Short mmCIF file of C-alpha atoms and ligand atoms in Angstrom, two decimals:
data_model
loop_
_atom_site.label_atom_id
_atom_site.label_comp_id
_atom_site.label_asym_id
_atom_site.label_seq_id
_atom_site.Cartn_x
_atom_site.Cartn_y
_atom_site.Cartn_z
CA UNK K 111 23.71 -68.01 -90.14
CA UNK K 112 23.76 -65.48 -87.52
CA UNK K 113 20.86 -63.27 -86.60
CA UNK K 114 22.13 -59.21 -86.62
CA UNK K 115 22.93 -57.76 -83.86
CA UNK K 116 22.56 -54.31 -82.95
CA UNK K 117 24.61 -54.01 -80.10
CA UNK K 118 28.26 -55.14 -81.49
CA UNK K 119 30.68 -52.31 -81.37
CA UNK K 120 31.48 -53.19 -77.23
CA UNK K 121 34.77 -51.45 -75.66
CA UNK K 122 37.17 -54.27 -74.74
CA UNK K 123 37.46 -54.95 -71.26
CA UNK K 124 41.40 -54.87 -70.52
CA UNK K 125 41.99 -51.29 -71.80
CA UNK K 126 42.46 -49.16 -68.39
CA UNK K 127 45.32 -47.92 -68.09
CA UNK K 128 47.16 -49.48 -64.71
CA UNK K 129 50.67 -49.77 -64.59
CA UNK K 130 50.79 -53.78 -64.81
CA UNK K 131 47.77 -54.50 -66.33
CA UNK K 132 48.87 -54.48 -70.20
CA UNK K 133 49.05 -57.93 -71.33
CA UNK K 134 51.79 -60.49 -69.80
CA UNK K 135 52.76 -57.66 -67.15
CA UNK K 136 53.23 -58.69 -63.98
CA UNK K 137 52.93 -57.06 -60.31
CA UNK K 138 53.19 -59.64 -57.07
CA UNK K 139 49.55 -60.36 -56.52
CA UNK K 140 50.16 -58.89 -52.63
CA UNK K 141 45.96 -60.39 -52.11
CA UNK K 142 44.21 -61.59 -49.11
CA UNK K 143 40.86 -64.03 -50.20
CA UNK K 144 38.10 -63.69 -47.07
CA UNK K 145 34.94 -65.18 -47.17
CA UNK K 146 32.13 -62.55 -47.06
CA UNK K 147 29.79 -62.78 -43.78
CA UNK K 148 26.32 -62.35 -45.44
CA UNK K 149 24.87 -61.13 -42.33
CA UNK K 150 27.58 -57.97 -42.68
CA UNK K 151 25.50 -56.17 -45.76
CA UNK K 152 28.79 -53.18 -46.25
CA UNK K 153 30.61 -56.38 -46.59
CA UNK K 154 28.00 -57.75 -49.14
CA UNK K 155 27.98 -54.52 -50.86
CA UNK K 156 31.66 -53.98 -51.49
CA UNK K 157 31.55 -57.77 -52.94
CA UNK K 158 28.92 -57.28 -54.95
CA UNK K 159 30.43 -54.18 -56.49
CA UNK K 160 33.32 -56.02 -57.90
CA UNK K 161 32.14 -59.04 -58.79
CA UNK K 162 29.38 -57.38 -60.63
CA UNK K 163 32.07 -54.79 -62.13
CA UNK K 164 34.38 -57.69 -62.94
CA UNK K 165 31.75 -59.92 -64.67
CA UNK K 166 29.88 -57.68 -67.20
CA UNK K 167 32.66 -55.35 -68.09
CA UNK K 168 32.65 -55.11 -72.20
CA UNK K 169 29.17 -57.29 -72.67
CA UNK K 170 25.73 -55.44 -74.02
CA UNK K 171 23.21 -54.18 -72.09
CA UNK K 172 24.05 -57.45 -69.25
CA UNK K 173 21.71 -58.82 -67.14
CA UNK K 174 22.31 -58.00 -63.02
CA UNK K 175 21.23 -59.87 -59.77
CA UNK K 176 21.17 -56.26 -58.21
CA UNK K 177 22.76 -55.84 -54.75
CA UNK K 178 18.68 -56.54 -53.08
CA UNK K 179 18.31 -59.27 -54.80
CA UNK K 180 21.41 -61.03 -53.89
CA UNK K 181 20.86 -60.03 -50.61
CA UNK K 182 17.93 -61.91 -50.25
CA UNK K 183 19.79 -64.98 -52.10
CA UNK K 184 22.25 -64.94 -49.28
CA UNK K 185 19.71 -64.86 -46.45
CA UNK K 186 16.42 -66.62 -47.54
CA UNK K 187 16.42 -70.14 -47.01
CA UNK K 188 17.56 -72.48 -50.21
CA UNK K 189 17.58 -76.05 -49.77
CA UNK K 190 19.05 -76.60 -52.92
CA UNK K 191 22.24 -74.38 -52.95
CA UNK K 192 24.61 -73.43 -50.49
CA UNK K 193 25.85 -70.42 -51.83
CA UNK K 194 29.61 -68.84 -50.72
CA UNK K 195 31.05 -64.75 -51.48
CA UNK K 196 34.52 -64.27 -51.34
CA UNK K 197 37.11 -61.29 -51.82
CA UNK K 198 40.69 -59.97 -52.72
CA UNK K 199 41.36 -57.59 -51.35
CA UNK K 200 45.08 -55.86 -51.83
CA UNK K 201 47.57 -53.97 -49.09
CA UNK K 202 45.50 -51.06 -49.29
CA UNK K 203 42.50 -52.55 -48.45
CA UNK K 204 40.61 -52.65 -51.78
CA UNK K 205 38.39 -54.80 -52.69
CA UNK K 206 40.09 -55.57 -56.46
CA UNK K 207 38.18 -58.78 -57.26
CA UNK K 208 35.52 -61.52 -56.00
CA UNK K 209 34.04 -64.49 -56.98
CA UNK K 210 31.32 -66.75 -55.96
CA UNK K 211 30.49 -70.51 -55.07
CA UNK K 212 27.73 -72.04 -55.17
CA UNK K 213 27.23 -76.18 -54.06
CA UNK K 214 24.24 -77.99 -55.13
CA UNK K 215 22.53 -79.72 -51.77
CA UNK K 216 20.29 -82.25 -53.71
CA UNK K 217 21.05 -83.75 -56.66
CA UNK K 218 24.72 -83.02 -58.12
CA UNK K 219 26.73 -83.31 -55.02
CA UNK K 220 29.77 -83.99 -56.73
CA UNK K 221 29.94 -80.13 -58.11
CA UNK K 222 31.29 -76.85 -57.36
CA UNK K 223 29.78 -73.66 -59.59
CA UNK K 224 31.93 -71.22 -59.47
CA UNK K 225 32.34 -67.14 -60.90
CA UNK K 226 35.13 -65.18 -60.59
CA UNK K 227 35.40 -61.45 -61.63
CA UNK K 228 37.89 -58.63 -61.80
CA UNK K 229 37.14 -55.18 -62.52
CA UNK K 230 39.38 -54.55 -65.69
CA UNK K 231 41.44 -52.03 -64.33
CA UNK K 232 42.99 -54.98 -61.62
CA UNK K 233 43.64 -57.59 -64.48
CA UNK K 234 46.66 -59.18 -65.56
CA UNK K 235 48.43 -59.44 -62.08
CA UNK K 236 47.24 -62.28 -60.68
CA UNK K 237 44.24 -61.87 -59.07
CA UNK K 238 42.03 -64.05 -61.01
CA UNK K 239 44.38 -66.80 -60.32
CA UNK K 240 44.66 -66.01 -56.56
CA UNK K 241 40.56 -66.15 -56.65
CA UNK K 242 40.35 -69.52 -58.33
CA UNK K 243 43.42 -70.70 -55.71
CA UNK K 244 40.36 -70.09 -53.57
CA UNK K 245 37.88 -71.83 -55.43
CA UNK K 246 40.14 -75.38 -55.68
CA UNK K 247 40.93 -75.03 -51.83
CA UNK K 248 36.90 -74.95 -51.26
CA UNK K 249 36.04 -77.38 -53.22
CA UNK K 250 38.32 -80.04 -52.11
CA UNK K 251 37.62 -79.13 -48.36
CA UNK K 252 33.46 -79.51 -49.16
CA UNK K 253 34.59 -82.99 -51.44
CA UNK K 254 33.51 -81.59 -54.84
CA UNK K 255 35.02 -83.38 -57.65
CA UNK K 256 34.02 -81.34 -60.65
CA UNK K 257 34.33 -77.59 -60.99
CA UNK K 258 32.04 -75.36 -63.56
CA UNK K 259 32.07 -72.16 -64.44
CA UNK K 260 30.51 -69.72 -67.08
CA UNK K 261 32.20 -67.56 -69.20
CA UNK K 262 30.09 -64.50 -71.20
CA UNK K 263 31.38 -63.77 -74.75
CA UNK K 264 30.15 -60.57 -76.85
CA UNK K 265 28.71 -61.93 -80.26
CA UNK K 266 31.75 -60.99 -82.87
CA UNK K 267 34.03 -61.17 -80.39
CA UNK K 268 36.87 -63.70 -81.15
CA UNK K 269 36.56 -66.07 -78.46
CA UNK K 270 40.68 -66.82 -78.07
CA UNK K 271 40.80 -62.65 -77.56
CA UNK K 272 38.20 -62.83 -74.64
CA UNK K 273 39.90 -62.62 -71.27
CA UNK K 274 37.83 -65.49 -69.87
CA UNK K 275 38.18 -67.75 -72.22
CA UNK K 276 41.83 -67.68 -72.24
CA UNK K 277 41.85 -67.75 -68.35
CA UNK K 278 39.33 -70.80 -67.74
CA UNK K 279 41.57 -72.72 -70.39
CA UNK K 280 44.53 -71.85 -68.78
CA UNK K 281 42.98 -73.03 -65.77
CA UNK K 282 42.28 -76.60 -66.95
CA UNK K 283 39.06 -76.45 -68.00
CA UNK K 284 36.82 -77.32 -71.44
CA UNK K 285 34.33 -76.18 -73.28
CA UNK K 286 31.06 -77.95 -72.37
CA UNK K 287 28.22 -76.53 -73.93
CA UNK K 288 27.45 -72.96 -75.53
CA UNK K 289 23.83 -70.73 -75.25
CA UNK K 290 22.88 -67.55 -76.56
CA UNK K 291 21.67 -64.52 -74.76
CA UNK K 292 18.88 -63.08 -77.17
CA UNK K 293 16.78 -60.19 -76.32
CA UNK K 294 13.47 -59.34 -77.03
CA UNK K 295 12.40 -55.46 -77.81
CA UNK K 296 8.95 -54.39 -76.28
CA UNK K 297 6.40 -53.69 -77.28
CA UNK K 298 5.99 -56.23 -80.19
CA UNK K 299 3.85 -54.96 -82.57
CA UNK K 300 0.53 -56.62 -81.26
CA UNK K 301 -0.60 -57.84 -84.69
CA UNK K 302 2.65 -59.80 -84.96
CA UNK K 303 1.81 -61.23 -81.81
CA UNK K 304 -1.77 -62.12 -83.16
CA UNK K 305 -1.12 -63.47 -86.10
CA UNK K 306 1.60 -65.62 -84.69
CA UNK K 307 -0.70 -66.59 -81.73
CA UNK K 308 -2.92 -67.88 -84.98
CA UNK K 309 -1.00 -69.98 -86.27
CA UNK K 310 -0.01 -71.51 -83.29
CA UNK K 311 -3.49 -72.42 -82.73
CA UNK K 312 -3.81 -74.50 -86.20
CA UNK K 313 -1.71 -77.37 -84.27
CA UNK K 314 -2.48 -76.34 -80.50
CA UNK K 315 -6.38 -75.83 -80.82
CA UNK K 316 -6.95 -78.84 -78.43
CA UNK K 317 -5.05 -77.43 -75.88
CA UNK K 318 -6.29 -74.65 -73.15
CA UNK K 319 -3.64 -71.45 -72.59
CA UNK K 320 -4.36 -70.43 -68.57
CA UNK K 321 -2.07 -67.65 -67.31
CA UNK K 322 -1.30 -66.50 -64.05
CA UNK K 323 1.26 -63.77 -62.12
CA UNK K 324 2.23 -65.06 -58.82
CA UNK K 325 2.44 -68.30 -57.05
CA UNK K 326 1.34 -71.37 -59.31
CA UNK K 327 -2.70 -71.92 -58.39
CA UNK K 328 -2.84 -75.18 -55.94
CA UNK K 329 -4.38 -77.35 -58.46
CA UNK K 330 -1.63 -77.24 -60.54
CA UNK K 331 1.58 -77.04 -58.11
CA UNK K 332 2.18 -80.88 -58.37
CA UNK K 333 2.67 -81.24 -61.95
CA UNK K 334 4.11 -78.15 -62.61
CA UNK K 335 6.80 -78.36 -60.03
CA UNK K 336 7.41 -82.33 -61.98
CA UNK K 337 7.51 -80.01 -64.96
CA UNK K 338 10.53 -77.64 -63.54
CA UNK K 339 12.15 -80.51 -62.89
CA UNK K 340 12.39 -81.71 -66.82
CA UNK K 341 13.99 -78.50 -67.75
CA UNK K 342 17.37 -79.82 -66.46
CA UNK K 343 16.86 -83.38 -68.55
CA UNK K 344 14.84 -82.03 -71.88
CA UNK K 345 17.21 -78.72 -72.44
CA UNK K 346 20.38 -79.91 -74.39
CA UNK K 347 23.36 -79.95 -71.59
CA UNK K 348 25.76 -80.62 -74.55
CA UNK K 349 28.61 -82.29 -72.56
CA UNK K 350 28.00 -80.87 -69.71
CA UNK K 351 28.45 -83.23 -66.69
CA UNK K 352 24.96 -82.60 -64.40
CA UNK K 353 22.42 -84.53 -62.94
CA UNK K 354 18.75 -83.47 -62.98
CA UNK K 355 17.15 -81.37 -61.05
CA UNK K 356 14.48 -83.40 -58.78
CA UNK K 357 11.69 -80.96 -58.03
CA UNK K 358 8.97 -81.14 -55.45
CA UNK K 359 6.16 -78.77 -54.47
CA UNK K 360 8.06 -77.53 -51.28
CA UNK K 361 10.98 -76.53 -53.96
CA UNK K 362 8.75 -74.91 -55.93
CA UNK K 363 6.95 -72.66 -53.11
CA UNK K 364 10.22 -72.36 -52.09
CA UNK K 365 11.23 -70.49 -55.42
CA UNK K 366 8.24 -68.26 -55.55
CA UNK K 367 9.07 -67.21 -51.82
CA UNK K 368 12.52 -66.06 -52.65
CA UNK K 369 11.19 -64.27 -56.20
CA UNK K 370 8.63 -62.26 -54.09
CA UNK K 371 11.17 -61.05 -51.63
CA UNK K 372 13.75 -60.54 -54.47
CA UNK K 373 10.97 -58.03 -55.69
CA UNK K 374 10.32 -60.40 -58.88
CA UNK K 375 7.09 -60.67 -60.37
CA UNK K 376 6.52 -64.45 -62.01
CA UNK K 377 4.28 -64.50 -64.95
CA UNK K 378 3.44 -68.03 -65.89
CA UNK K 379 1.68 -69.59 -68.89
CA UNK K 380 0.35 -73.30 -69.10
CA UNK K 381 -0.94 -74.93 -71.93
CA UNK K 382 -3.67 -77.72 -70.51
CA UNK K 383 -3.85 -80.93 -72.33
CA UNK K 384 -7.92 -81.93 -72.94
CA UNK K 385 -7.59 -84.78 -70.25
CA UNK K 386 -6.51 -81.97 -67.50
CA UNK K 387 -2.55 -83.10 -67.58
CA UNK K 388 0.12 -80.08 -67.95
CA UNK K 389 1.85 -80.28 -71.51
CA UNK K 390 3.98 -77.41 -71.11
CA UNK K 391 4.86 -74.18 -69.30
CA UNK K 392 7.13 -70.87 -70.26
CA UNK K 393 7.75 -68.32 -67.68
CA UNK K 394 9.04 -64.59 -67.16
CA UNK K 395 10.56 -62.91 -64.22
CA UNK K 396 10.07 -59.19 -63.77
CA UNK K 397 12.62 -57.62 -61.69
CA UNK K 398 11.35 -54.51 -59.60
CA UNK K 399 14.62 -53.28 -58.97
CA UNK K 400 16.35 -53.65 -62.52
CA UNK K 401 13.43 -51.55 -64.15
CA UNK K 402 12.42 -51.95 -67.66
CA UNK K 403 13.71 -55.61 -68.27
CA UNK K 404 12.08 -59.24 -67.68
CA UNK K 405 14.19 -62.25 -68.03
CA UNK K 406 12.79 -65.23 -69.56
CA UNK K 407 12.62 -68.75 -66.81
CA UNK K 408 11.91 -71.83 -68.14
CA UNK K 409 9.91 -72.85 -71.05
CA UNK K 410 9.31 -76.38 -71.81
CA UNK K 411 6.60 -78.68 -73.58
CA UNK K 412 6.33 -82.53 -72.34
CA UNK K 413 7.63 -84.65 -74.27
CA UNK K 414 4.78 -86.46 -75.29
CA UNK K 415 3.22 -82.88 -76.39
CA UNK K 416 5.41 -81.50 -78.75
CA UNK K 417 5.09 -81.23 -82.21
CA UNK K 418 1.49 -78.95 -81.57
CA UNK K 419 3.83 -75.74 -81.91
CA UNK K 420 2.75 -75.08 -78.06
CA UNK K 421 6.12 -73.70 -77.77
CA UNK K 422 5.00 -70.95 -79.93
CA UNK K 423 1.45 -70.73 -78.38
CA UNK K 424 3.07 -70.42 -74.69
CA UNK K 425 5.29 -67.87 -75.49
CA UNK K 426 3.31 -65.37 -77.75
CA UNK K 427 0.66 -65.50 -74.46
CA UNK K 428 2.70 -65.05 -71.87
CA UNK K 429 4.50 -61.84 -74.13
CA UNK K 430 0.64 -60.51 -74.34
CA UNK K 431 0.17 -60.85 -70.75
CA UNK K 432 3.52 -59.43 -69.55
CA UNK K 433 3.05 -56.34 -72.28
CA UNK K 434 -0.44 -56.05 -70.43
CA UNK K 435 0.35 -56.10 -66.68
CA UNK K 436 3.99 -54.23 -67.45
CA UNK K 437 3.69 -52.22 -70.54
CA UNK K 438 6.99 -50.26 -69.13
CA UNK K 439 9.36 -53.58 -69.67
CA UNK K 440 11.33 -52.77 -72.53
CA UNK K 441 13.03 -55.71 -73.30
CA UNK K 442 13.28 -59.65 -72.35
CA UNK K 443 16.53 -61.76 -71.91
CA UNK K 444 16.31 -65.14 -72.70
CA UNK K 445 19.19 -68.01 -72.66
CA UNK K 446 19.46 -70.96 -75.09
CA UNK K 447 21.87 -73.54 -75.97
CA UNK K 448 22.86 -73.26 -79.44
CA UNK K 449 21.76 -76.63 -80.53
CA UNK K 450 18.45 -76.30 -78.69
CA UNK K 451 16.45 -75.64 -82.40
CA UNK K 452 13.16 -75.72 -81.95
CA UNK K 453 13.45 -73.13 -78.90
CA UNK K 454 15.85 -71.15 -80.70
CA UNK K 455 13.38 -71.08 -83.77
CA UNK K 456 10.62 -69.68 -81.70
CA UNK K 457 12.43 -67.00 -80.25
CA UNK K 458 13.45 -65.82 -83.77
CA UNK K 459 10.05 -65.71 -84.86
CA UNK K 460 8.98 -63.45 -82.19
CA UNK K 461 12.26 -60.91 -82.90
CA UNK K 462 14.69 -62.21 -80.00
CA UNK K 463 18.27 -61.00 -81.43
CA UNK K 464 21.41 -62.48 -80.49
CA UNK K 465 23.29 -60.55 -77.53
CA UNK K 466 26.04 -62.83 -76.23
CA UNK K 467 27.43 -66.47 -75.80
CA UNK K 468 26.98 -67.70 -72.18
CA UNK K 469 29.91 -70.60 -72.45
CA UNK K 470 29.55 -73.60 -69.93
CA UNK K 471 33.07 -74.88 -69.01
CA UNK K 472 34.18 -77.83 -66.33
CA UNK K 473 36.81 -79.51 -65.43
CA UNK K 474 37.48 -82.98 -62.49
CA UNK K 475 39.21 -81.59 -59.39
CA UNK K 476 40.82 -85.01 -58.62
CA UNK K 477 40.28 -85.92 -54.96
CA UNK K 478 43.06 -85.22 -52.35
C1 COA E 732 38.93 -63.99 -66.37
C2 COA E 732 39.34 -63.01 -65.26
C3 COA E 732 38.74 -63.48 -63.94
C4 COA E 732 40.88 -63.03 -65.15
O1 COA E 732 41.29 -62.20 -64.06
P1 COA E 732 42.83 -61.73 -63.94
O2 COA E 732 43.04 -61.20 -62.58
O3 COA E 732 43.16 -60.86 -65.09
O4 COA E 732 43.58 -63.16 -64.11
P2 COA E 732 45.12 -63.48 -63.91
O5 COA E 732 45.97 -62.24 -63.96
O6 COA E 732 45.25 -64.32 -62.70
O7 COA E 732 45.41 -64.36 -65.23
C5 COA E 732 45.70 -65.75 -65.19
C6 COA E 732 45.91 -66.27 -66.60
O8 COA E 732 44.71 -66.22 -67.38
C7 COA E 732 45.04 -65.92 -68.76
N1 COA E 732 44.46 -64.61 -69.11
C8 COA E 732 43.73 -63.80 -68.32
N2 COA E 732 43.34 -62.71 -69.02
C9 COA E 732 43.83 -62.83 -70.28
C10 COA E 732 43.77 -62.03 -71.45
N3 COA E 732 43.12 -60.85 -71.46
N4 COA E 732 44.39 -62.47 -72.57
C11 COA E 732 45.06 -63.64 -72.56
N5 COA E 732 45.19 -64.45 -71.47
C12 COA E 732 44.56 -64.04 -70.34
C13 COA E 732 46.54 -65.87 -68.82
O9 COA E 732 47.01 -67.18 -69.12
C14 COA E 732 46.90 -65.48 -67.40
O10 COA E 732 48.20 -65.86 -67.04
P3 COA E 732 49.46 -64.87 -67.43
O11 COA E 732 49.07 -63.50 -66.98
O12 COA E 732 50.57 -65.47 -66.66
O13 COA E 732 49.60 -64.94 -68.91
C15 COA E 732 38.86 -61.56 -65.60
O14 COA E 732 39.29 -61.24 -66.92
C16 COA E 732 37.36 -61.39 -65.53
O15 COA E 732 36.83 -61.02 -64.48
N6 COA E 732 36.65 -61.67 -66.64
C17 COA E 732 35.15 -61.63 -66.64
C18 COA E 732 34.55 -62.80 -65.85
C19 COA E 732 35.04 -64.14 -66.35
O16 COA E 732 35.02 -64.44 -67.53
N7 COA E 732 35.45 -65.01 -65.42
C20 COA E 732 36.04 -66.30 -65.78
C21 COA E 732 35.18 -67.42 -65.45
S1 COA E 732 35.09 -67.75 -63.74
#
């Protein structure tokens, strides 16, 4: 059974009027792709635009990388992703739709991510397939052999009537695993938060709650960067082709460096086993320039931990502390796969209610 949601009456996406854009119409995609110089930040800007116009159009209250945020993503250092911008732009010189690649440097060399958006009012005529023309041409000249995308799907929307579903099909791809966006209304009334927090702490009384905002404290940056690492193995994939994530402390300072010059505050919660050993973590991300939201990072109890309902203990803290240090945050985003149920059952104890499915599809791009 679903959870309500208060958000479901959404305008659909393909309804401006264009000549060409009603369903099955067709203009000659006249498009040039370009690859965005990242140092050229009008360039940057007019990408960002569209892609961000072209990916949230018809979904509630979306989440943004803002346009100084993904700055810094395209000039800090990341030696994990290489990440690519790219734009069509028509005989006029507009800018009617971009996309975005991203290729893993560590572990999953084998993939290309890739998001493609177009602003509703240049749909139907091509240029989503001219984009992902792109997208194939990249990937076989970097040697990917698997493509994956994510598609964003309103809750009681059909999903054979949303645009992106019908396009990544169409495409070649499948259906690989399915999350939910939930969000999270502040304040919670504290004495929810309190008497959840208590009974949490009938099974989790042996463990210690520390908190922190900021870098991860020295003495625990080992084991918690091990820890980021076993998000990518412990957090149901479904059949989702991707390696795990192999993290190290330099990865892990690495983060932190690009959060603080994103302008996003980490708020981190540990739960401390009594021998001194990490059994879990949860984490939330305040964005200074998307004010009045926090998005939910990782959360994730050892294996050899669970069962202590430190899930529950992790999270209720870590809400305290962000209501605390940011009583103006309004509301929290947080992602989970749908068959992820002991996550999904903490979330719904603490009020998280459903916003959208976030839809992981693939598909082999066979080798030249
Ligand atoms: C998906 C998206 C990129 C398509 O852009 P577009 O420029 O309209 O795509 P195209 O005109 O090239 O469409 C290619 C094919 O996709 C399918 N398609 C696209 N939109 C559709 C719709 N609203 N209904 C049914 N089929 C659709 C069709 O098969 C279409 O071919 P056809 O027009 O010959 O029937 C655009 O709707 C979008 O930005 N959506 C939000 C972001 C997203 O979901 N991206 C997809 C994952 S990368």
């Amino acid at each position: 059974m679903r959870e309500d949601n208060d958000v479901r009456q959404q305008p659909t996406p393909d309804v401006a009027p264009r000549p060409g854009n009603e369903p099955g119409a067709k203009v000659a995609p006249k498009v040039t792709i370009s690859t965005v110089d990242p140092a050229d930040e009008a360039a940057l800007a007019r990408w960002h635009a569209a892609f961000h116009t072209g990916l949230v159009a018809g979904l509630p209250d979306p989440p943004a990388w803002t346009l100084q945020e993904v700055l810094v993503l395209y000039r800090a250092p990341d030696s994990s992703m290489r990440r690519e911008a790219f734009v069509a732009v028509d005989d006029s010189g507009e800018v009617v739709g971009a996309g975005e690649l991203t290729f893993p440097l560590r572990e999953n060399p084998r993939l290309a991510i890739c998001e493609i958006g177009v602003p509703p009012e240049h749909r139907r005529r091509g240029v989503g397939s001219a984009l992902y023309g792109h997208v194939v041409e990249r990937g076989h000249a970097e040697g990917r052999t698997s493509l994956l995308t994510e598609v964003n799907v309103p809750d009681g929307t059909p999903q054979e009537e949303w645009p992106g579903v019908a396009f990544a099909q169409k495409a070649g791809f499948t259906l690989r695993n399915t999350e939910l966006r939930r969000q999270l209304r502040l304040p919670v009334e504290p004495v929810h938060l309190r008497t959840l927090a208590g009974k949490a702490a009938q099974r989790a009384s042996d463990y210690r709650l520390v908190s922190w905002s900021g870098p991860c404290p020295a003495e625990y940056a080992e084991q918690y960067a091990e820890l980021k690492g076993r998000l990518s193995a412990d957090a149901p994939l479904g059949d989702m082709d991707y390696e795990q994530e192999v993290w190290d402390v330099a990865r892990l300072r690495e983060t932190e460096d690009r959060a603080v010059a994103q302008g996003r505050t980490l708020h981190t919660t540990v739960a401390v086993a009594p021998d001194g050993t990490l059994a879990g973590h949860t984490q939330l991300a305040v964005p200074r320039h998307e004010p009045g939201r926090a998005y939910q990072w990782d959360t994730l109890v050892h294996a050899a931990h669970r069962g202590h309902r430190l899930g529950l203990a992790l999270k209720v803290a870590n809400t305290q502390a962000l209501s605390q240090a940011h009583p103006e945050v309004a509301r929290i985003d947080t992602w989970n796969a749908v068959q992820n149920g002991p996550m999904v059952a903490v979330n719904v104890e603490l009020g998280y209610r459903i916003m959208d499915y976030c839809q992981e599809w693939q598909r082999d791009l066979q080798p030249l």
